[in-house]
PDB file of C-alpha atoms in Angstrom:
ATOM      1  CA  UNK V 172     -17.547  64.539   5.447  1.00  0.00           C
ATOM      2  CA  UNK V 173     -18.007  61.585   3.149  1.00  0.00           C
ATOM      3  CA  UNK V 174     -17.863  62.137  -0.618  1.00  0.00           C
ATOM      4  CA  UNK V 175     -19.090  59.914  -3.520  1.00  0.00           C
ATOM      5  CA  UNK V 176     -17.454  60.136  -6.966  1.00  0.00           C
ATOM      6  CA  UNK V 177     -18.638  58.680  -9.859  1.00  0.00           C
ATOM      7  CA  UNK V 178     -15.914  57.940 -12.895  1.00  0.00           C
ATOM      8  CA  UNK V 179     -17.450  56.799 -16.100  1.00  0.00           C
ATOM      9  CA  UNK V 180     -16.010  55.883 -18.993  1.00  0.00           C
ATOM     10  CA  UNK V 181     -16.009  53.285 -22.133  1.00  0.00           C
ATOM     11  CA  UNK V 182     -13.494  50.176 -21.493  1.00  0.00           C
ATOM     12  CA  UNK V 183     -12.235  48.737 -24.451  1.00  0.00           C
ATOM     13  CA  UNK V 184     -10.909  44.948 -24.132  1.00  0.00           C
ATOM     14  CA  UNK V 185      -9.849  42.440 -26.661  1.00  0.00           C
ATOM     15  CA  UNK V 186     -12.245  39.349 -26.269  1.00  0.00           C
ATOM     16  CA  UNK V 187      -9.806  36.957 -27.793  1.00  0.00           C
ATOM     17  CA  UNK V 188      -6.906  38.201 -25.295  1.00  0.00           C
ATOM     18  CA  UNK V 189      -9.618  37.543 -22.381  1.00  0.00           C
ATOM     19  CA  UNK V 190     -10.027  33.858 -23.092  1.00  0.00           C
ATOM     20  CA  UNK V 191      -6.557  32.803 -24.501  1.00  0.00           C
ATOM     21  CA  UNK V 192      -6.192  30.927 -21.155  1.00  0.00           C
ATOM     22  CA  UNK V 193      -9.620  29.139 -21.507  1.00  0.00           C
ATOM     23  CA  UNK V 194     -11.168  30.864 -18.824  1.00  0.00           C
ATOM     24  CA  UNK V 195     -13.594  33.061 -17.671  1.00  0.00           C
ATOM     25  CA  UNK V 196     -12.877  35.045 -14.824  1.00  0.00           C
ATOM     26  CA  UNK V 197     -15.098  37.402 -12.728  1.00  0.00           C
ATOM     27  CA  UNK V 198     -13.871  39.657  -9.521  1.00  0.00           C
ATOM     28  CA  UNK V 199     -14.930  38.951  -6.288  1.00  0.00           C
ATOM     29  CA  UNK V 200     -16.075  41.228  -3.473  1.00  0.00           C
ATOM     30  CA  UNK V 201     -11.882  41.184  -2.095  1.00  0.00           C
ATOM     31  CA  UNK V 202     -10.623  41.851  -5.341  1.00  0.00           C
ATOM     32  CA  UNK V 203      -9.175  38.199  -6.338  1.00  0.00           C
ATOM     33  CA  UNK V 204     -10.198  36.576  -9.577  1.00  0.00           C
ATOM     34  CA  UNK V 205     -12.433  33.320  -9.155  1.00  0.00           C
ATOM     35  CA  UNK V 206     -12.429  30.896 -11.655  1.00  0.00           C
ATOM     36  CA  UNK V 207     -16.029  30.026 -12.898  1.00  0.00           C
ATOM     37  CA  UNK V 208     -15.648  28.331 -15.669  1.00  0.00           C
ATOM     38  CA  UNK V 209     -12.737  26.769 -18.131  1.00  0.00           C
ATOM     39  CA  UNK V 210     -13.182  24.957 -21.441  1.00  0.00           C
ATOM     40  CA  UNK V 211     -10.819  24.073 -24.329  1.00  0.00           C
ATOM     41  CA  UNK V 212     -11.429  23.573 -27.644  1.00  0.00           C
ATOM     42  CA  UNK V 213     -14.186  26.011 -28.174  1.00  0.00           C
ATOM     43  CA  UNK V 214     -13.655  29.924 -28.953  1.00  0.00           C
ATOM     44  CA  UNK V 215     -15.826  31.743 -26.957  1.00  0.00           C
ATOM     45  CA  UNK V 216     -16.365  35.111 -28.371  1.00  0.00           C
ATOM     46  CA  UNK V 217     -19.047  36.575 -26.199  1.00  0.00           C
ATOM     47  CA  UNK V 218     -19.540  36.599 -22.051  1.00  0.00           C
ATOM     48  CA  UNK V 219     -22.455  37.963 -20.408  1.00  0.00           C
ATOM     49  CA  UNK V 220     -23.986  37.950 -16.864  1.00  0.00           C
ATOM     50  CA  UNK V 221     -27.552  38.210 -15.974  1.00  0.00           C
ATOM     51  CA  UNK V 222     -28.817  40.200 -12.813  1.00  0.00           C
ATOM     52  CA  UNK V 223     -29.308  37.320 -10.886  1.00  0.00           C
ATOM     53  CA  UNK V 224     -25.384  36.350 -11.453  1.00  0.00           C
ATOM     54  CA  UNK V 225     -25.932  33.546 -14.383  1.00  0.00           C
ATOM     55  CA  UNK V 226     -23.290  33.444 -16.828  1.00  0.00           C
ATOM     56  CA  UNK V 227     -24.086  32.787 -20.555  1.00  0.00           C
ATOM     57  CA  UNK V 228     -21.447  32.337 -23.263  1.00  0.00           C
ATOM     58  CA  UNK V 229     -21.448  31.777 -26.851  1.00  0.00           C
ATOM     59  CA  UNK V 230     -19.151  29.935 -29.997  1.00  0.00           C
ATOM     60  CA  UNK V 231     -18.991  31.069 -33.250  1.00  0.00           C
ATOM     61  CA  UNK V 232     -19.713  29.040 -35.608  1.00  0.00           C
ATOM     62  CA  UNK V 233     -15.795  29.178 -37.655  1.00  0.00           C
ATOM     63  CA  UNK V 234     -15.439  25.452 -38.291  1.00  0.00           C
ATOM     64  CA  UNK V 235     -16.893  22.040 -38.169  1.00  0.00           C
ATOM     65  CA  UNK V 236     -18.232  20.621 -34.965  1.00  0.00           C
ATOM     66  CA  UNK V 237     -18.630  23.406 -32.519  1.00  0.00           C
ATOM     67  CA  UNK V 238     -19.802  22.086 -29.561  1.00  0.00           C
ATOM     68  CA  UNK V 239     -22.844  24.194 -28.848  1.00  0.00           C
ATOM     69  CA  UNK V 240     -23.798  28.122 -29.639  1.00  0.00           C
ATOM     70  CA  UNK V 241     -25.094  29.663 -26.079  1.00  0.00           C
ATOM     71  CA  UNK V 242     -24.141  28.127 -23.029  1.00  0.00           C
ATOM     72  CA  UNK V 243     -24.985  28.972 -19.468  1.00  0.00           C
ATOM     73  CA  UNK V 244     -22.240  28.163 -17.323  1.00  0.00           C
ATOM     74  CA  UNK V 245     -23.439  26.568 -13.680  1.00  0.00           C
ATOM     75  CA  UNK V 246     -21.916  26.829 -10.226  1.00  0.00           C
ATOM     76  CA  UNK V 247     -19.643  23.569 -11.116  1.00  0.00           C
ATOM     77  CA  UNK V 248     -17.961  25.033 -14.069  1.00  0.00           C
ATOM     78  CA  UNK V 249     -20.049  23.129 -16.506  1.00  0.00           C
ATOM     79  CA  UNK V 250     -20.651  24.558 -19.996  1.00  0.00           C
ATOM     80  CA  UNK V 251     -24.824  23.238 -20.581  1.00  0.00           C
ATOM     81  CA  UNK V 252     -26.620  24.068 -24.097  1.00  0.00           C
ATOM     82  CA  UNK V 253     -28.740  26.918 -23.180  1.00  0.00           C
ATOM     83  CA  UNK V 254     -31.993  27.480 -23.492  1.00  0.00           C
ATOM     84  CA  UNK V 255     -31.699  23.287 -24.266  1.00  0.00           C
ATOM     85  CA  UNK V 256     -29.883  20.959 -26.336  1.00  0.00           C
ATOM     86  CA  UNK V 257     -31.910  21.210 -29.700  1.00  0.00           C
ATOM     87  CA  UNK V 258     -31.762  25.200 -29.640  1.00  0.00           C
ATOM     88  CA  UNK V 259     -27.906  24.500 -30.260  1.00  0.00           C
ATOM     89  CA  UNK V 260     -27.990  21.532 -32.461  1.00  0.00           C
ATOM     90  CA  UNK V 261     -27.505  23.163 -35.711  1.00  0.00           C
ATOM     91  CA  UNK V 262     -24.195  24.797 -35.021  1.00  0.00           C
ATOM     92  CA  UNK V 263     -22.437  21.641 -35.912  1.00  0.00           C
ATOM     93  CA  UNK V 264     -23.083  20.889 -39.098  1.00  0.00           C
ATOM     94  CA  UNK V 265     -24.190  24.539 -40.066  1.00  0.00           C
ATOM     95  CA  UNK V 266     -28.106  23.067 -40.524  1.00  0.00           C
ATOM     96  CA  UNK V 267     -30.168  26.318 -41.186  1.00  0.00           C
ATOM     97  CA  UNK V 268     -33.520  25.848 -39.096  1.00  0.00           C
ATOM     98  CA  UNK V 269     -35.884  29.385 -37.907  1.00  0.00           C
ATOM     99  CA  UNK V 270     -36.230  27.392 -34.566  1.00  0.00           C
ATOM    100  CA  UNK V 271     -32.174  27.084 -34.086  1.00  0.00           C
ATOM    101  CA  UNK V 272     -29.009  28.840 -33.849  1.00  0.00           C
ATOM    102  CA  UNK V 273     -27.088  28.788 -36.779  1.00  0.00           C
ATOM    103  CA  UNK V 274     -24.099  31.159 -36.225  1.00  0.00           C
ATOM    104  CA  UNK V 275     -23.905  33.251 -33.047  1.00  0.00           C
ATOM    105  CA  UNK V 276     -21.220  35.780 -32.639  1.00  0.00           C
ATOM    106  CA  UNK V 277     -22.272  37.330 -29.046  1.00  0.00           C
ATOM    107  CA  UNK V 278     -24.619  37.049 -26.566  1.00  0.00           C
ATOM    108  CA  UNK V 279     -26.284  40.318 -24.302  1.00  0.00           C
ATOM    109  CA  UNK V 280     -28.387  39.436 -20.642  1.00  0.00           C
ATOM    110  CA  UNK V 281     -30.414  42.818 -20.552  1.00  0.00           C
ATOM    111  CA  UNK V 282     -32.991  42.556 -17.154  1.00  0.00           C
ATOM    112  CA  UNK V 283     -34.927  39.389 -17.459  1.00  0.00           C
ATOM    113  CA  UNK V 284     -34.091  38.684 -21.434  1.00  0.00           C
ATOM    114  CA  UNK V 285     -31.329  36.924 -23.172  1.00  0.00           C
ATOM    115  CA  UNK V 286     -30.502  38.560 -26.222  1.00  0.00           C
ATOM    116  CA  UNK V 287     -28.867  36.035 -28.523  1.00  0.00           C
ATOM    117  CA  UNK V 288     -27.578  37.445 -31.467  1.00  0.00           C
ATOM    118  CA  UNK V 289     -27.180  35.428 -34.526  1.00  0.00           C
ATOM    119  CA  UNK V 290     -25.394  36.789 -37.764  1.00  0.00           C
ATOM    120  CA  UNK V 291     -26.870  33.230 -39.973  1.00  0.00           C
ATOM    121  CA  UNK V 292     -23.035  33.927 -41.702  1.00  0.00           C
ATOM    122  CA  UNK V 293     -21.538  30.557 -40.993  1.00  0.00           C
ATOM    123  CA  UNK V 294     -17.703  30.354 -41.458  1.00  0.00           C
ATOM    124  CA  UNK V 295     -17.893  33.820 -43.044  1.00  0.00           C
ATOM    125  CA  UNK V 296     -19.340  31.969 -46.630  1.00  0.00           C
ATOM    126  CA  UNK V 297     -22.189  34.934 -46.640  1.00  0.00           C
ATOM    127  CA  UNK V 298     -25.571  35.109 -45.015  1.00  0.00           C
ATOM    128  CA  UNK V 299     -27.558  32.302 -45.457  1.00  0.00           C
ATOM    129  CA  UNK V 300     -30.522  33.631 -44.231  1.00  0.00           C
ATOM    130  CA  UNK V 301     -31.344  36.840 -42.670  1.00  0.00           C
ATOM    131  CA  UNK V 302     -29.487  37.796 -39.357  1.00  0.00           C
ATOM    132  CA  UNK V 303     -31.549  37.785 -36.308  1.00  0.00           C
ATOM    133  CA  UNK V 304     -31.781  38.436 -32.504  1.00  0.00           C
ATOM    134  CA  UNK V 305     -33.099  35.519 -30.469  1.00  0.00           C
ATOM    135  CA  UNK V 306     -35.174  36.879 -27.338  1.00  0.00           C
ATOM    136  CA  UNK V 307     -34.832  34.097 -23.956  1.00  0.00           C
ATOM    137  CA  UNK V 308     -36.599  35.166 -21.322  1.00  0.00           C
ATOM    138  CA  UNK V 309     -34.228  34.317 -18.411  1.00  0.00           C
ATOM    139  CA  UNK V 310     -37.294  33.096 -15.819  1.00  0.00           C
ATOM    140  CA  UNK V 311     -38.613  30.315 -18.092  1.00  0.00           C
ATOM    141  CA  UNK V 312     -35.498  29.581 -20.084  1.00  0.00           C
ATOM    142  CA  UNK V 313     -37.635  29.522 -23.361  1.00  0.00           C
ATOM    143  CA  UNK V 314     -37.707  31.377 -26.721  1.00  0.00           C
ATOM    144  CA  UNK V 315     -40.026  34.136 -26.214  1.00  0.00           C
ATOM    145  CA  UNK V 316     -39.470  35.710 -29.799  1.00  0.00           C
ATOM    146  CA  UNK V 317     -37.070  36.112 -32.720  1.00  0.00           C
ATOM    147  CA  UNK V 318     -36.577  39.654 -34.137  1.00  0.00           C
ATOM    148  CA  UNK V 319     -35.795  39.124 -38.107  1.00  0.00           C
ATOM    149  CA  UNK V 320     -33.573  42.125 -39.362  1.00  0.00           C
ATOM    150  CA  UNK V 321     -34.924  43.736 -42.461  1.00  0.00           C
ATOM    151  CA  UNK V 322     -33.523  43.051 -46.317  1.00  0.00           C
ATOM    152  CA  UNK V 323     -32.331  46.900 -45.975  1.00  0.00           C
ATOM    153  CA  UNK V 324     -30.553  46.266 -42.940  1.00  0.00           C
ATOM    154  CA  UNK V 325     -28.341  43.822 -44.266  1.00  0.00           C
ATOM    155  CA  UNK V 326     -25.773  42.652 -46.906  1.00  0.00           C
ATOM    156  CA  UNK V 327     -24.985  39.604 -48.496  1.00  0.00           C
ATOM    157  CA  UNK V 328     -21.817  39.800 -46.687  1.00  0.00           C
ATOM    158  CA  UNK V 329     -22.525  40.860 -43.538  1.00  0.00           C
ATOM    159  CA  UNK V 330     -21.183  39.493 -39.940  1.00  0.00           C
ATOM    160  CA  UNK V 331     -23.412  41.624 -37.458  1.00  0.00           C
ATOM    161  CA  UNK V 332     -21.400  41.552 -34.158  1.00  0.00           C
ATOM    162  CA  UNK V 333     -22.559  42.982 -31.486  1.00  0.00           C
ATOM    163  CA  UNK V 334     -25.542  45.237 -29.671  1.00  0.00           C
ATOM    164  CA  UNK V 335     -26.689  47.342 -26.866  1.00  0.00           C
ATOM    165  CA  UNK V 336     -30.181  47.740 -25.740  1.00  0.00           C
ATOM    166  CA  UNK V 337     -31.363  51.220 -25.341  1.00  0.00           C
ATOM    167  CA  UNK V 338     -34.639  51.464 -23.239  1.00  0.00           C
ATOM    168  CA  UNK V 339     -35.602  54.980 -23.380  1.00  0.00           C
ATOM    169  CA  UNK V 340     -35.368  54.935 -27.291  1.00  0.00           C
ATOM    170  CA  UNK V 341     -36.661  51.058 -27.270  1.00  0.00           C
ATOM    171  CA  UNK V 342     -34.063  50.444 -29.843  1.00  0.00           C
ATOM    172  CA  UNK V 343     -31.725  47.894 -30.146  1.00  0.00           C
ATOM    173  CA  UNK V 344     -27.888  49.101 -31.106  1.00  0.00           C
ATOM    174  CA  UNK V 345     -25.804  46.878 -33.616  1.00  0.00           C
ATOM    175  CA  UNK V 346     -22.364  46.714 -35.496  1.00  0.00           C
ATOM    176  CA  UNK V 347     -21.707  44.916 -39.049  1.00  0.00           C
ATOM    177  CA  UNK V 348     -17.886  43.993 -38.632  1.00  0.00           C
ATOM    178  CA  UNK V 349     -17.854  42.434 -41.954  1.00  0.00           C
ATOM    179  CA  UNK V 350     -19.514  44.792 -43.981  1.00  0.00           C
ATOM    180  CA  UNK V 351     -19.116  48.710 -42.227  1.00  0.00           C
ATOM    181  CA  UNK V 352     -22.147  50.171 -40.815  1.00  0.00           C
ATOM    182  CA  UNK V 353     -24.388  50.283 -37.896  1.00  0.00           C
ATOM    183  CA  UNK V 354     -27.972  48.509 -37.910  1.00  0.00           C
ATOM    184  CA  UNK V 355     -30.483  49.754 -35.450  1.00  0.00           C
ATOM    185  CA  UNK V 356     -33.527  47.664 -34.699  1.00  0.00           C
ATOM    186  CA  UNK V 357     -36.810  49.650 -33.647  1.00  0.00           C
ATOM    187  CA  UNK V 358     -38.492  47.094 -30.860  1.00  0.00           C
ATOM    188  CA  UNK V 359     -42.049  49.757 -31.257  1.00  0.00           C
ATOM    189  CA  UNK V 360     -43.242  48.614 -34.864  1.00  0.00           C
ATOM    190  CA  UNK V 361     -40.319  45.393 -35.270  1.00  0.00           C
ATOM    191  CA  UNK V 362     -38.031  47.645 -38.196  1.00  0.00           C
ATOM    192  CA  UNK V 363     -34.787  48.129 -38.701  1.00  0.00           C
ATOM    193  CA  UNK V 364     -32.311  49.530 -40.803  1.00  0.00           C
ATOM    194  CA  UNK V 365     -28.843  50.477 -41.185  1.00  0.00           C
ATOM    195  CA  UNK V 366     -26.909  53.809 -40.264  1.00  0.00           C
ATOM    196  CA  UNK V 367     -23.213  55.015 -41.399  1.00  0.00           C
ATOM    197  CA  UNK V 368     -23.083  52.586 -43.995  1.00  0.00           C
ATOM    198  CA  UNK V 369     -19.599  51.983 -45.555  1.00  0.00           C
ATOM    199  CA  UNK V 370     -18.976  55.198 -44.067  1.00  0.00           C
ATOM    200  CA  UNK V 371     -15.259  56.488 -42.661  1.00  0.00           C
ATOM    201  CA  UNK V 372     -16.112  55.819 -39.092  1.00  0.00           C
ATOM    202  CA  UNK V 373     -17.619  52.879 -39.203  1.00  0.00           C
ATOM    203  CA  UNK V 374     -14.594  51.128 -41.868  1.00  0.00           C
ATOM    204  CA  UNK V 375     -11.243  49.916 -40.759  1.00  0.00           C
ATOM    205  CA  UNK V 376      -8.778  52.005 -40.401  1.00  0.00           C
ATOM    206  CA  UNK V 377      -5.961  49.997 -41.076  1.00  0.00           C
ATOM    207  CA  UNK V 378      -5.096  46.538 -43.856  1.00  0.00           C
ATOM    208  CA  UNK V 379      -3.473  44.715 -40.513  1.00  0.00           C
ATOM    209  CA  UNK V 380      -2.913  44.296 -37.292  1.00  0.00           C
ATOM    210  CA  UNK V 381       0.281  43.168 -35.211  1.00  0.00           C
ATOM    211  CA  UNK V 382      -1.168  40.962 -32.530  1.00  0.00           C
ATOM    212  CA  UNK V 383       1.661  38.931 -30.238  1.00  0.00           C
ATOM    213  CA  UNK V 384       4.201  40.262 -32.881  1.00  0.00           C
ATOM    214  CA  UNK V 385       2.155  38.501 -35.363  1.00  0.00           C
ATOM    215  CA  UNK V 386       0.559  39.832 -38.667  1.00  0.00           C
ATOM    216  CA  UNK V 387      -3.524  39.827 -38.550  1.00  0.00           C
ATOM    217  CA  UNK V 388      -4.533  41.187 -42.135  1.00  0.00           C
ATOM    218  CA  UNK V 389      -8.277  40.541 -42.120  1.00  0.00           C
ATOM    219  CA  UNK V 390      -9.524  43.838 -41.963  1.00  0.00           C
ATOM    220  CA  UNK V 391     -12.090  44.199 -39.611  1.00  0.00           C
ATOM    221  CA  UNK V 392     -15.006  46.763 -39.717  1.00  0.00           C
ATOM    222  CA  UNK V 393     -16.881  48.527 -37.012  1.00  0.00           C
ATOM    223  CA  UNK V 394     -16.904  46.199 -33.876  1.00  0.00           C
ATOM    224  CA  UNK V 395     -17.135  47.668 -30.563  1.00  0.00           C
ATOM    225  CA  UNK V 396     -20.732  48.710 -29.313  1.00  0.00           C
ATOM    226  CA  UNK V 397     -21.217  50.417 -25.919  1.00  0.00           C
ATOM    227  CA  UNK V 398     -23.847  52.516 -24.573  1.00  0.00           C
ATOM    228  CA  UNK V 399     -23.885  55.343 -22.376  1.00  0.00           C
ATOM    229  CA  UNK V 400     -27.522  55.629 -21.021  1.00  0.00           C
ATOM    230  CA  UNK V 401     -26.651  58.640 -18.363  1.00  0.00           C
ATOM    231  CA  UNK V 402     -25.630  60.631 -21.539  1.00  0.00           C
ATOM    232  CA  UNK V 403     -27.586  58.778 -23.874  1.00  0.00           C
ATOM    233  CA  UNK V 404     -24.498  58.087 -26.351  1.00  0.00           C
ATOM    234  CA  UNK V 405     -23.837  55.871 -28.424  1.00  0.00           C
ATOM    235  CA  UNK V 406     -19.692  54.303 -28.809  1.00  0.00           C
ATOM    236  CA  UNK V 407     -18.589  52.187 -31.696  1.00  0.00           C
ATOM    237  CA  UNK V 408     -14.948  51.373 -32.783  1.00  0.00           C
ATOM    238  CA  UNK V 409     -13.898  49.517 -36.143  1.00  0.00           C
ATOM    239  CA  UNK V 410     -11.568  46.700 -34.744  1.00  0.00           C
ATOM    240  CA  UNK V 411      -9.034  47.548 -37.447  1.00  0.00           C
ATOM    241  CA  UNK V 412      -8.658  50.817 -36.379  1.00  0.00           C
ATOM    242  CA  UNK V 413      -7.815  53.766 -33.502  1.00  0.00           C
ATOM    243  CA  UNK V 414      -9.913  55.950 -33.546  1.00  0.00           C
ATOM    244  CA  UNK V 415     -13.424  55.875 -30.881  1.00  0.00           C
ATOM    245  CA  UNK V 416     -16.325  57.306 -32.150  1.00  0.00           C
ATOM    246  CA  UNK V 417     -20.146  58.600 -30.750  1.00  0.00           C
ATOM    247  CA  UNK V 418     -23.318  59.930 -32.015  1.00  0.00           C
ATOM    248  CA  UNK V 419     -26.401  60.811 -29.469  1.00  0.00           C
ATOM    249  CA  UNK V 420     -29.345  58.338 -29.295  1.00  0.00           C
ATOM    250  CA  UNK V 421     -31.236  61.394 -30.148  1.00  0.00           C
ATOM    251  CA  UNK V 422     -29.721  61.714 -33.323  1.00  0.00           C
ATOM    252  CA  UNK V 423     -29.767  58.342 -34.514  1.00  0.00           C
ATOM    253  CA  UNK V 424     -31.987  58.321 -37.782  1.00  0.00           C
ATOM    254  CA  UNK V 425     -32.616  56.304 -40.822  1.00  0.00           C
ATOM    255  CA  UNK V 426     -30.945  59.015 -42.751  1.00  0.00           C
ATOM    256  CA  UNK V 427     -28.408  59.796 -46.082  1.00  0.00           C
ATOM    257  CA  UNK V 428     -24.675  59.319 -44.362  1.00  0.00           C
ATOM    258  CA  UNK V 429     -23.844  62.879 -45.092  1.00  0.00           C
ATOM    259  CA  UNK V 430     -26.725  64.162 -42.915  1.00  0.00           C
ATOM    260  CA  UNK V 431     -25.559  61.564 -39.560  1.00  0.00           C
ATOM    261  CA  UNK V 432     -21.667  62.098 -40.139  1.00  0.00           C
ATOM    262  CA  UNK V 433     -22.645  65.541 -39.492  1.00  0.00           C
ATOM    263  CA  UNK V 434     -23.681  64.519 -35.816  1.00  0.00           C
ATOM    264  CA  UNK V 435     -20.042  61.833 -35.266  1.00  0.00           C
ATOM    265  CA  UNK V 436     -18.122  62.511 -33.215  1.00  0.00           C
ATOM    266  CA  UNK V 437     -14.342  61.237 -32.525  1.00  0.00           C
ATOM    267  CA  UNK V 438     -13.868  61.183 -28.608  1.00  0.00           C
ATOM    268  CA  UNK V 439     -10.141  59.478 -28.507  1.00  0.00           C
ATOM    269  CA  UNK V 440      -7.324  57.351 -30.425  1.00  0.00           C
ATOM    270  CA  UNK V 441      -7.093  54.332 -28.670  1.00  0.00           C
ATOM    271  CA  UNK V 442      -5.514  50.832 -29.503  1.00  0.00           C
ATOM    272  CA  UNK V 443      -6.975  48.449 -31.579  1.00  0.00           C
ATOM    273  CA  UNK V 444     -10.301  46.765 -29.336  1.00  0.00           C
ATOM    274  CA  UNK V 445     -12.427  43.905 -30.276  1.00  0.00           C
ATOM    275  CA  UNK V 446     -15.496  44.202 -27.725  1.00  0.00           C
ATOM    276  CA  UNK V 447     -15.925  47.626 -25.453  1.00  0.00           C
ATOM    277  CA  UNK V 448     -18.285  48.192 -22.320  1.00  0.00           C
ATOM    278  CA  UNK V 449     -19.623  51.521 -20.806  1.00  0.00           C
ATOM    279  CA  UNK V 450     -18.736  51.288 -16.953  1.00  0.00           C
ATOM    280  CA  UNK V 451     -19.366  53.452 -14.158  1.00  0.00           C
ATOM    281  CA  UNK V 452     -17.093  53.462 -11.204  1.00  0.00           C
ATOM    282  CA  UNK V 453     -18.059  54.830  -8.035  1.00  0.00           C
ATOM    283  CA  UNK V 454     -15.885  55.631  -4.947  1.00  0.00           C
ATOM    284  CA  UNK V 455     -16.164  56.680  -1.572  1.00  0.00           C
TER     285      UNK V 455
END
């Protein structure tokens, strides 16, 4: 009798381990690694891949003359602007336009939308204007809307980092890894606040890492985003830290931090991650 088991689980990686060689790798149907794309002399900090198999990448904006923010990258190994050229135009000199990216940190392909999300914190000088999530709807490769995080939501400081989409709440998920706390966007009246902030589980654990044998000592605040939507739980992980923690979707609240910490949990130690991914794994 055949059996079918299903292993889930959150997988925490380190994005700037992943593209030390340049690359970006995906696994084939035979279990080799195919090269799709290489580049050098741009930090990419965010990979994605939409349903159809398109793969979008994005730069940070950390220093002069960054190449482009989001790019798609084709069958050839190319690296093109996406949505177009002018979308990406402002990186460079760190222009501040509503109708271009300024300072991207990751990039999400949820269904048919391209969630782009923009922290407006160029070379970590402070927010410049307010952080936002840039909506591309994958079948016409335009801007379809901006969603403008709230004055509440935010600090001068912030670097928001990265985000899940959550469907059955309509929320969108998000982490501040510059200033700790969790900002949740509410997609049904276009709010959003912040959750956990400057709380224990959502600051570094730890003044430095050792990375290659080497010292990093910029603290770094909650990180890691990833979504369970079987369970409907939440994961988030300060990179300067160990320990892995989760709250239920259904307890997520704009409420006093006292009244959510209640509702944390810590589900493991692990080692120090930069981005994580809930994966299921089925066998037969």
């Amino acid at each position: 009798m055949n059996t079918t088991r299903i292993k889930q689980g959150v997988l925490a990686t380190s994005v700037a381990a992943l593209f030390s060689v340049n690359a970006i790798a995906q696994h084939s149907s035979d279990a080799n690694v195919e090269l799709v794309g290489d580049i050098k002399g741009t930090q990419i900090t965010g990979v994605t891949v939409s349903n159809d198999g398109r793969v979008f990448v994005n730069a940070p904006n950390w220093r002069d003359g960054v190449r482009f923010s989001v790019a798609q990258v084709t069958d050839t190994g190319e690296f093109v602007a996406y949505p177009n050229s002018q979308t990406n135009e402002c990186v460079a000199q760190s222009e501040v336009r509503k109708d271009c990216f300024l300072a991207v940190q990751s990039v999400v392909a949820h269904k048919d939308k391209l969630y782009v999300l923009d922290t407006r914190n160029p070379k970590f000088k402070g927010v410049v204007d307010a952080p936002r999530l840039f909506v591309v709807d994958l079948a016409s490769n335009e801007i379809e809307g901006t969603l403008i995080l709230s004055e509440d939501a935010y600090h001068p400081d912030s670097y928001i980092n990265d985000l899940r989409v959550d469907e059955k709440t309509n929320r969108i998920y998000m982490t501040d890894s510059a200033h700790a706390g969790l900002v949740v966007y509410n997609l049904d009246d276009n709010t959003s606040y912040r959750i956990l902030d400057n709380h224990k589980t959502t600051k570094a654990e730890v003044d430095a890492l050792s990375i290659q044998g080497k010292p990093f000592t910029m603290p770094v605040q909650s990180d890691g985003i990833a979504l369970d939507t079987l369970n409907d739980t939440l994961y988030f992980h300060a990179l300067s830290g160990y320990s892995l923690y989760a709250i239920n979707t259904s307890d997520i609240e704009k409420s006093s931090n006292d009244v959510l910490a209640e509702k944390v949990r810590k589900v493991a130690t692990t080692g120090a991650p930069d981005g994580m991914i809930f994966i299921k794994v089925m066998f037969i």
